[in-house]
Structure formats: C-alpha cells, structure tokens
Amino acid sequence: MEPIIHLNGVSMIYGGNGTRATALSGVSFDVRPGEYAVITGESGAGKSTLLAILGGLQIPSEGTVRIHGVDLSALPSDGLADFRRETIGFVFQAYHLLPYLTARENVMVPMSPERVSPGEKVERADSLLAAVGLDGKEDRLPSQLSGGESQRVAIARALVHDPPVLLADEPTGNLDSATGEQILDLFSGLNGRGKTVLMVTHNPANLARATRSIRLRDGRVEEDRILAPLAV
C-alpha cells in the first residue's frame, strides 16, 4: 500500500546570525491510508511544528514532504492553498470559530470560493453539523455553544471538502475529560470510515484510540510503534 504521507529528512530551523533554533531534525516516516497516528512528546519536542508542516502551513528548512504523492514544497502558494483545502482537514485546540457567525456560517466559510448555490452550501453545512451531533443548533453563535459543541463545529468545518487526511492539534486540550472522550469518539468514527488521522496530544490516554504512536524528543523521532493492525 502506497503511503498517503511521506516525510524524508525533514528539518525545521528558525532564526539565524547566531540565534538559530532547531525545531525538527531529520524526521522521516510514512503514514498509510487509514492509519490513526498519535504524536506525543514533551513541550518543545516539535509536535506542533511537525503538524504545521504536514498541513502545508509551513515549508521545512530541509527534507521532503509528500501527501497523496504531491511534493508540497513544489507547489506555488496558491496551488498549496488549493491542495490543502481539498486534501487536509485541520482541527485546532482553540477552535478558531468566528464569533459573529453562527455554527452553520462557520462551517460554510471554507465553501466561500465554490461556485455552488447558497442553498447547497447550507444543506452541506447542516448535514455535517448533524453528523457531529449538532442537529438543531445550526443558528447558534459560538458564545451560545459549549466547548465541546464548538469543537464539533470545528470538526464539521474541517470535513467540508471531505479531505482524506485529518490533522488535529490537541483537540481535547480545552475540554473536560467526559467531553474530550466524546470528541475522541468522533475521530475514531471518522477513522473507521477511512479518514487518515494524525493527532498531536499531551494526553497518553489518547493512545488507546490509535493504531500507531510516534513520539518526538528534541525534534527527532524517539519511538515509532504500531499499536493495532490496520483493517484490510
């Protein structure tokens, strides 16, 4: 099976003139379609930098990143934005919802460039909100939603273009344990339906959901192990 994600010798170095800081150093691994990989490590290990590079939000100082066979560094900025929109869904710890838009309108934001009718956009947004358990709350503002509900809106927004890859940066970090488990249930369900999931987390309990564990230390892969076989 061809990898959906391929990293080879990826390094990220910030600064210069004597103030250089290395966030990642020679990171290499492949991720197969349908894997659920959890990336762990202490603060400063390079987890969020790695996720930003995988999401095309940063270009590494060295090395190659291929997703679906496409070399991200070879894409122009507008091509990278298009590729990212169609291929990668990103879920952040802080939700990043626009406070003056309803849940439905927040989900519709990534659809803005699309040449489809407003009715079709509303229908797709409402369908996604229902899929994450927010049926009936489409018209609520973020201030009227709980933390767990806001994260569900963020997940629905990430699924707008049905991307094959979902990246999540501490998606349960701002939630209580019970609500966090519900969000993890959503990711497990999405993985079960074929999405490739890479999740950065400080919580080792999240490994119970994963098929693979990748641990970073000082910008390098310290451990990479399979936790469960992939379903055929």
C-alpha atoms as a PDB file:
ATOM      1  CA  MET A   1       0.000   0.000   0.000  1.00  0.00           C
ATOM      2  CA  GLU A   2       1.423   3.377  -1.028  1.00  0.00           C
ATOM      3  CA  PRO A   3       1.796   5.862   1.853  1.00  0.00           C
ATOM      4  CA  ILE A   4      -0.600   8.788   1.915  1.00  0.00           C
ATOM      5  CA  ILE A   5       2.009  10.810   3.827  1.00  0.00           C
ATOM      6  CA  HIS A   6       5.770  10.584   3.252  1.00  0.00           C
ATOM      7  CA  LEU A   7       8.401  12.533   5.182  1.00  0.00           C
ATOM      8  CA  ASN A   8      12.096  12.180   4.413  1.00  0.00           C
ATOM      9  CA  GLY A   9      14.799  14.029   6.344  1.00  0.00           C
ATOM     10  CA  VAL A  10      12.513  16.856   7.413  1.00  0.00           C
ATOM     11  CA  SER A  11      14.182  19.585   9.479  1.00  0.00           C
ATOM     12  CA  MET A  12      12.895  22.969  10.616  1.00  0.00           C
ATOM     13  CA  ILE A  13      15.369  25.617  11.700  1.00  0.00           C
ATOM     14  CA  TYR A  14      14.312  29.067  12.864  1.00  0.00           C
ATOM     15  CA  GLY A  15      16.391  32.220  13.083  1.00  0.00           C
ATOM     16  CA  GLY A  16      19.932  32.948  12.015  1.00  0.00           C
ATOM     17  CA  ASN A  17      23.023  35.020  12.811  1.00  0.00           C
ATOM     18  CA  GLY A  18      23.800  33.056  15.947  1.00  0.00           C
ATOM     19  CA  THR A  19      20.198  32.700  17.126  1.00  0.00           C
ATOM     20  CA  ARG A  20      19.299  29.518  15.260  1.00  0.00           C
ATOM     21  CA  ALA A  21      16.834  27.139  16.920  1.00  0.00           C
ATOM     22  CA  THR A  22      16.135  23.653  15.602  1.00  0.00           C
ATOM     23  CA  ALA A  23      12.502  22.559  15.984  1.00  0.00           C
ATOM     24  CA  LEU A  24      12.807  19.372  13.897  1.00  0.00           C
ATOM     25  CA  SER A  25      15.893  17.447  12.855  1.00  0.00           C
ATOM     26  CA  GLY A  26      15.878  14.736  10.189  1.00  0.00           C
ATOM     27  CA  VAL A  27      12.355  13.435  10.744  1.00  0.00           C
ATOM     28  CA  SER A  28      11.385  10.572   8.417  1.00  0.00           C
ATOM     29  CA  PHE A  29       8.323   8.325   8.396  1.00  0.00           C
ATOM     30  CA  ASP A  30       5.456   7.154   6.198  1.00  0.00           C
ATOM     31  CA  VAL A  31       1.760   7.032   7.063  1.00  0.00           C
ATOM     32  CA  ARG A  32      -0.515   4.611   5.258  1.00  0.00           C
ATOM     33  CA  PRO A  33      -4.107   5.429   4.315  1.00  0.00           C
ATOM     34  CA  GLY A  34      -6.468   4.720   7.201  1.00  0.00           C
ATOM     35  CA  GLU A  35      -3.894   4.960   9.982  1.00  0.00           C
ATOM     36  CA  TYR A  36      -4.702   6.771  13.231  1.00  0.00           C
ATOM     37  CA  ALA A  37      -1.353   8.086  14.426  1.00  0.00           C
ATOM     38  CA  VAL A  38      -0.928   9.898  17.721  1.00  0.00           C
ATOM     39  CA  ILE A  39       2.117  12.160  18.010  1.00  0.00           C
ATOM     40  CA  THR A  40       3.360  12.664  21.557  1.00  0.00           C
ATOM     41  CA  GLY A  41       6.307  14.294  23.279  1.00  0.00           C
ATOM     42  CA  GLU A  42       7.205  16.900  25.853  1.00  0.00           C
ATOM     43  CA  SER A  43       6.656  20.617  25.250  1.00  0.00           C
ATOM     44  CA  GLY A  44       9.217  21.812  22.734  1.00  0.00           C
ATOM     45  CA  ALA A  45       9.647  18.380  21.179  1.00  0.00           C
ATOM     46  CA  GLY A  46       8.471  19.704  17.793  1.00  0.00           C
ATOM     47  CA  LYS A  47       4.943  18.261  17.684  1.00  0.00           C
ATOM     48  CA  SER A  48       3.065  21.373  16.583  1.00  0.00           C
ATOM     49  CA  THR A  49       5.793  22.296  14.116  1.00  0.00           C
ATOM     50  CA  LEU A  50       5.527  18.842  12.582  1.00  0.00           C
ATOM     51  CA  LEU A  51       1.759  19.155  12.270  1.00  0.00           C
ATOM     52  CA  ALA A  52       2.065  22.605  10.677  1.00  0.00           C
ATOM     53  CA  ILE A  53       4.491  21.180   8.093  1.00  0.00           C
ATOM     54  CA  LEU A  54       2.185  18.232   7.394  1.00  0.00           C
ATOM     55  CA  GLY A  55      -0.674  20.686   6.918  1.00  0.00           C
ATOM     56  CA  GLY A  56       1.281  22.797   4.444  1.00  0.00           C
ATOM     57  CA  LEU A  57       1.189  25.749   6.835  1.00  0.00           C
ATOM     58  CA  GLN A  58       4.996  25.806   6.945  1.00  0.00           C
ATOM     59  CA  ILE A  59       7.652  24.659   4.485  1.00  0.00           C
ATOM     60  CA  PRO A  60      10.540  22.787   6.142  1.00  0.00           C
ATOM     61  CA  SER A  61      14.093  24.092   6.022  1.00  0.00           C
ATOM     62  CA  GLU A  62      15.238  20.714   4.685  1.00  0.00           C
ATOM     63  CA  GLY A  63      13.688  17.463   3.531  1.00  0.00           C
ATOM     64  CA  THR A  64      10.696  16.291   1.556  1.00  0.00           C
ATOM     65  CA  VAL A  65       7.000  16.172   2.435  1.00  0.00           C
ATOM     66  CA  ARG A  66       4.672  14.325   0.089  1.00  0.00           C
ATOM     67  CA  ILE A  67       0.949  13.945   0.626  1.00  0.00           C
ATOM     68  CA  HIS A  68      -1.031  11.895  -1.871  1.00  0.00           C
ATOM     69  CA  GLY A  69       2.161  11.799  -3.935  1.00  0.00           C
ATOM     70  CA  VAL A  70       2.392  15.598  -4.152  1.00  0.00           C
ATOM     71  CA  ASP A  71       5.595  17.340  -3.037  1.00  0.00           C
ATOM     72  CA  LEU A  72       4.293  20.282  -1.003  1.00  0.00           C
ATOM     73  CA  SER A  73       7.458  22.336  -1.482  1.00  0.00           C
ATOM     74  CA  ALA A  74       6.994  22.180  -5.260  1.00  0.00           C
ATOM     75  CA  LEU A  75       3.597  23.887  -5.166  1.00  0.00           C
ATOM     76  CA  PRO A  76       3.187  27.656  -5.626  1.00  0.00           C
ATOM     77  CA  SER A  77       1.441  29.429  -2.756  1.00  0.00           C
ATOM     78  CA  ASP A  78      -1.965  29.471  -4.450  1.00  0.00           C
ATOM     79  CA  GLY A  79      -1.577  25.839  -5.515  1.00  0.00           C
ATOM     80  CA  LEU A  80      -0.603  24.883  -1.980  1.00  0.00           C
ATOM     81  CA  ALA A  81      -3.708  26.605  -0.601  1.00  0.00           C
ATOM     82  CA  ASP A  82      -5.921  24.747  -3.082  1.00  0.00           C
ATOM     83  CA  PHE A  83      -4.263  21.413  -2.315  1.00  0.00           C
ATOM     84  CA  ARG A  84      -4.537  21.966   1.433  1.00  0.00           C
ATOM     85  CA  ARG A  85      -8.215  22.876   1.172  1.00  0.00           C
ATOM     86  CA  GLU A  86      -9.090  19.739  -0.784  1.00  0.00           C
ATOM     87  CA  THR A  87      -6.794  17.222   0.915  1.00  0.00           C
ATOM     88  CA  ILE A  88      -6.295  18.196   4.565  1.00  0.00           C
ATOM     89  CA  GLY A  89      -8.716  18.983   7.360  1.00  0.00           C
ATOM     90  CA  PHE A  90      -7.184  20.820  10.322  1.00  0.00           C
ATOM     91  CA  VAL A  91      -8.689  20.876  13.830  1.00  0.00           C
ATOM     92  CA  PHE A  92      -7.098  23.168  16.414  1.00  0.00           C
ATOM     93  CA  GLN A  93      -7.215  23.212  20.202  1.00  0.00           C
ATOM     94  CA  ALA A  94      -8.654  26.748  20.221  1.00  0.00           C
ATOM     95  CA  TYR A  95     -11.499  26.049  17.715  1.00  0.00           C
ATOM     96  CA  HIS A  96     -10.846  29.299  15.738  1.00  0.00           C
ATOM     97  CA  LEU A  97     -14.544  29.932  15.148  1.00  0.00           C
ATOM     98  CA  LEU A  98     -15.610  33.400  14.003  1.00  0.00           C
ATOM     99  CA  PRO A  99     -17.632  34.765  16.946  1.00  0.00           C
ATOM    100  CA  TYR A 100     -20.071  36.781  14.839  1.00  0.00           C
ATOM    101  CA  LEU A 101     -21.060  33.830  12.637  1.00  0.00           C
ATOM    102  CA  THR A 102     -23.469  31.038  13.506  1.00  0.00           C
ATOM    103  CA  ALA A 103     -22.395  27.411  13.653  1.00  0.00           C
ATOM    104  CA  ARG A 104     -23.765  26.928  10.132  1.00  0.00           C
ATOM    105  CA  GLU A 105     -21.992  30.002   8.802  1.00  0.00           C
ATOM    106  CA  ASN A 106     -18.687  28.951  10.397  1.00  0.00           C
ATOM    107  CA  VAL A 107     -18.902  25.608   8.628  1.00  0.00           C
ATOM    108  CA  MET A 108     -19.710  27.380   5.365  1.00  0.00           C
ATOM    109  CA  VAL A 109     -16.603  29.615   5.474  1.00  0.00           C
ATOM    110  CA  PRO A 110     -14.334  27.163   3.561  1.00  0.00           C
ATOM    111  CA  MET A 111     -17.010  26.910   0.874  1.00  0.00           C
ATOM    112  CA  SER A 112     -16.781  30.623   0.012  1.00  0.00           C
ATOM    113  CA  PRO A 113     -14.736  30.149  -3.206  1.00  0.00           C
ATOM    114  CA  GLU A 114     -17.040  27.429  -4.501  1.00  0.00           C
ATOM    115  CA  ARG A 115     -19.412  28.161  -7.355  1.00  0.00           C
ATOM    116  CA  VAL A 116     -22.425  26.415  -5.891  1.00  0.00           C
ATOM    117  CA  SER A 117     -25.720  27.878  -4.764  1.00  0.00           C
ATOM    118  CA  PRO A 118     -26.159  29.244  -1.237  1.00  0.00           C
ATOM    119  CA  GLY A 119     -28.824  26.601  -0.702  1.00  0.00           C
ATOM    120  CA  GLU A 120     -26.371  23.807  -1.485  1.00  0.00           C
ATOM    121  CA  LYS A 121     -23.842  25.276   0.944  1.00  0.00           C
ATOM    122  CA  VAL A 122     -26.455  25.468   3.697  1.00  0.00           C
ATOM    123  CA  GLU A 123     -27.534  21.896   3.017  1.00  0.00           C
ATOM    124  CA  ARG A 124     -23.956  20.609   3.198  1.00  0.00           C
ATOM    125  CA  ALA A 125     -23.197  22.568   6.368  1.00  0.00           C
ATOM    126  CA  ASP A 126     -26.358  21.353   8.100  1.00  0.00           C
ATOM    127  CA  SER A 127     -25.624  17.770   7.092  1.00  0.00           C
ATOM    128  CA  LEU A 128     -22.118  17.981   8.563  1.00  0.00           C
ATOM    129  CA  LEU A 129     -23.383  19.573  11.777  1.00  0.00           C
ATOM    130  CA  ALA A 130     -25.931  16.792  12.130  1.00  0.00           C
ATOM    131  CA  ALA A 131     -23.169  14.225  11.557  1.00  0.00           C
ATOM    132  CA  VAL A 132     -21.212  15.608  14.542  1.00  0.00           C
ATOM    133  CA  GLY A 133     -24.282  15.704  16.785  1.00  0.00           C
ATOM    134  CA  LEU A 134     -25.333  19.352  16.444  1.00  0.00           C
ATOM    135  CA  ASP A 135     -28.664  18.942  14.701  1.00  0.00           C
ATOM    136  CA  GLY A 136     -30.892  21.825  15.800  1.00  0.00           C
ATOM    137  CA  LYS A 137     -28.003  24.100  16.832  1.00  0.00           C
ATOM    138  CA  GLU A 138     -27.119  25.411  13.387  1.00  0.00           C
ATOM    139  CA  ASP A 139     -28.168  29.002  14.181  1.00  0.00           C
ATOM    140  CA  ARG A 140     -26.307  29.347  17.464  1.00  0.00           C
ATOM    141  CA  LEU A 141     -23.330  31.659  17.833  1.00  0.00           C
ATOM    142  CA  PRO A 142     -20.094  30.297  19.350  1.00  0.00           C
ATOM    143  CA  SER A 143     -20.901  32.177  22.562  1.00  0.00           C
ATOM    144  CA  GLN A 144     -24.068  30.081  22.826  1.00  0.00           C
ATOM    145  CA  LEU A 145     -22.197  26.786  22.473  1.00  0.00           C
ATOM    146  CA  SER A 146     -20.234  24.758  24.997  1.00  0.00           C
ATOM    147  CA  GLY A 147     -16.555  23.984  24.441  1.00  0.00           C
ATOM    148  CA  GLY A 148     -17.394  20.517  23.186  1.00  0.00           C
ATOM    149  CA  GLU A 149     -20.033  21.869  20.821  1.00  0.00           C
ATOM    150  CA  SER A 150     -17.597  24.481  19.500  1.00  0.00           C
ATOM    151  CA  GLN A 151     -15.051  21.759  18.790  1.00  0.00           C
ATOM    152  CA  ARG A 152     -17.739  19.775  16.973  1.00  0.00           C
ATOM    153  CA  VAL A 153     -18.371  22.807  14.760  1.00  0.00           C
ATOM    154  CA  ALA A 154     -14.631  22.994  14.077  1.00  0.00           C
ATOM    155  CA  ILE A 155     -14.583  19.307  13.109  1.00  0.00           C
ATOM    156  CA  ALA A 156     -17.575  19.788  10.805  1.00  0.00           C
ATOM    157  CA  ARG A 157     -15.778  22.730   9.180  1.00  0.00           C
ATOM    158  CA  ALA A 158     -12.668  20.572   8.661  1.00  0.00           C
ATOM    159  CA  LEU A 159     -14.792  17.982   6.842  1.00  0.00           C
ATOM    160  CA  VAL A 160     -16.372  20.384   4.340  1.00  0.00           C
ATOM    161  CA  HIS A 161     -14.296  19.146   1.389  1.00  0.00           C
ATOM    162  CA  ASP A 162     -14.229  15.527   2.565  1.00  0.00           C
ATOM    163  CA  PRO A 163     -10.430  15.502   2.930  1.00  0.00           C
ATOM    164  CA  PRO A 164      -8.689  12.128   3.173  1.00  0.00           C
ATOM    165  CA  VAL A 165      -6.347  13.430   5.910  1.00  0.00           C
ATOM    166  CA  LEU A 166      -7.363  14.954   9.259  1.00  0.00           C
ATOM    167  CA  LEU A 167      -4.759  16.735  11.392  1.00  0.00           C
ATOM    168  CA  ALA A 168      -5.662  17.592  14.979  1.00  0.00           C
ATOM    169  CA  ASP A 169      -3.574  19.705  17.346  1.00  0.00           C
ATOM    170  CA  GLU A 170      -4.590  18.958  20.965  1.00  0.00           C
ATOM    171  CA  PRO A 171      -8.307  18.845  20.008  1.00  0.00           C
ATOM    172  CA  THR A 172      -9.367  17.930  23.564  1.00  0.00           C
ATOM    173  CA  GLY A 173      -6.939  20.241  25.363  1.00  0.00           C
ATOM    174  CA  ASN A 174      -9.602  22.788  26.377  1.00  0.00           C
ATOM    175  CA  LEU A 175     -12.266  20.225  27.286  1.00  0.00           C
ATOM    176  CA  ASP A 176     -13.194  18.278  30.392  1.00  0.00           C
ATOM    177  CA  SER A 177     -12.492  14.544  30.295  1.00  0.00           C
ATOM    178  CA  ALA A 178     -16.058  13.434  29.500  1.00  0.00           C
ATOM    179  CA  THR A 179     -16.445  15.933  26.651  1.00  0.00           C
ATOM    180  CA  GLY A 180     -12.966  15.072  25.417  1.00  0.00           C
ATOM    181  CA  GLU A 181     -13.958  11.417  25.182  1.00  0.00           C
ATOM    182  CA  GLN A 182     -16.942  12.389  23.033  1.00  0.00           C
ATOM    183  CA  ILE A 183     -14.669  14.297  20.660  1.00  0.00           C
ATOM    184  CA  LEU A 184     -12.301  11.330  20.516  1.00  0.00           C
ATOM    185  CA  ASP A 185     -15.300   9.138  19.687  1.00  0.00           C
ATOM    186  CA  LEU A 186     -15.893  11.380  16.671  1.00  0.00           C
ATOM    187  CA  PHE A 187     -12.303  10.991  15.486  1.00  0.00           C
ATOM    188  CA  SER A 188     -12.460   7.226  15.970  1.00  0.00           C
ATOM    189  CA  GLY A 189     -15.641   7.112  13.923  1.00  0.00           C
ATOM    190  CA  LEU A 190     -14.102   9.194  11.147  1.00  0.00           C
ATOM    191  CA  ASN A 191     -11.036   6.957  11.125  1.00  0.00           C
ATOM    192  CA  GLY A 192     -13.327   3.926  10.960  1.00  0.00           C
ATOM    193  CA  ARG A 193     -14.868   5.407   7.816  1.00  0.00           C
ATOM    194  CA  GLY A 194     -11.486   5.675   6.136  1.00  0.00           C
ATOM    195  CA  LYS A 195     -10.012   9.012   7.206  1.00  0.00           C
ATOM    196  CA  THR A 196      -6.304   9.088   7.963  1.00  0.00           C
ATOM    197  CA  VAL A 197      -5.883  10.818  11.337  1.00  0.00           C
ATOM    198  CA  LEU A 198      -2.751  12.382  12.831  1.00  0.00           C
ATOM    199  CA  MET A 199      -3.293  13.841  16.281  1.00  0.00           C
ATOM    200  CA  VAL A 200      -0.870  15.770  18.457  1.00  0.00           C
ATOM    201  CA  THR A 201      -1.591  15.298  22.156  1.00  0.00           C
ATOM    202  CA  HIS A 202      -0.043  15.602  25.597  1.00  0.00           C
ATOM    203  CA  ASN A 203      -2.506  13.034  26.940  1.00  0.00           C
ATOM    204  CA  PRO A 204      -1.123   9.466  26.778  1.00  0.00           C
ATOM    205  CA  ALA A 205      -4.676   8.132  27.310  1.00  0.00           C
ATOM    206  CA  ASN A 206      -5.425   9.136  23.709  1.00  0.00           C
ATOM    207  CA  LEU A 207      -3.110   6.347  22.558  1.00  0.00           C
ATOM    208  CA  ALA A 208      -5.884   3.872  23.350  1.00  0.00           C
ATOM    209  CA  ARG A 209      -7.691   5.059  20.208  1.00  0.00           C
ATOM    210  CA  ALA A 210      -4.706   4.994  17.891  1.00  0.00           C
ATOM    211  CA  THR A 211      -3.249   2.406  15.555  1.00  0.00           C
ATOM    212  CA  ARG A 212       0.213   3.972  15.820  1.00  0.00           C
ATOM    213  CA  SER A 213       2.309   6.004  18.249  1.00  0.00           C
ATOM    214  CA  ILE A 214       5.028   8.419  17.138  1.00  0.00           C
ATOM    215  CA  ARG A 215       6.974  10.019  19.962  1.00  0.00           C
ATOM    216  CA  LEU A 216       9.181  13.054  19.400  1.00  0.00           C
ATOM    217  CA  ARG A 217      12.064  14.153  21.582  1.00  0.00           C
ATOM    218  CA  ASP A 218      14.165  17.247  20.884  1.00  0.00           C
ATOM    219  CA  GLY A 219      12.918  17.436  17.313  1.00  0.00           C
ATOM    220  CA  ARG A 220      13.648  13.798  16.441  1.00  0.00           C
ATOM    221  CA  VAL A 221      11.576  10.627  16.301  1.00  0.00           C
ATOM    222  CA  GLU A 222      12.397   8.828  19.530  1.00  0.00           C
ATOM    223  CA  GLU A 223       9.898   5.996  19.097  1.00  0.00           C
ATOM    224  CA  ASP A 224       7.592   4.812  16.323  1.00  0.00           C
ATOM    225  CA  ARG A 225       5.449   1.780  17.035  1.00  0.00           C
ATOM    226  CA  ILE A 226       2.331   0.066  15.735  1.00  0.00           C
ATOM    227  CA  LEU A 227      -0.450  -0.234  18.319  1.00  0.00           C
ATOM    228  CA  ALA A 228      -3.085  -2.031  16.266  1.00  0.00           C
ATOM    229  CA  PRO A 229      -3.236  -3.588  12.789  1.00  0.00           C
ATOM    230  CA  LEU A 230      -4.949  -1.686  10.013  1.00  0.00           C
ATOM    231  CA  ALA A 231      -8.276  -3.059   8.869  1.00  0.00           C
ATOM    232  CA  VAL A 232      -7.978  -4.555   5.409  1.00  0.00           C
END
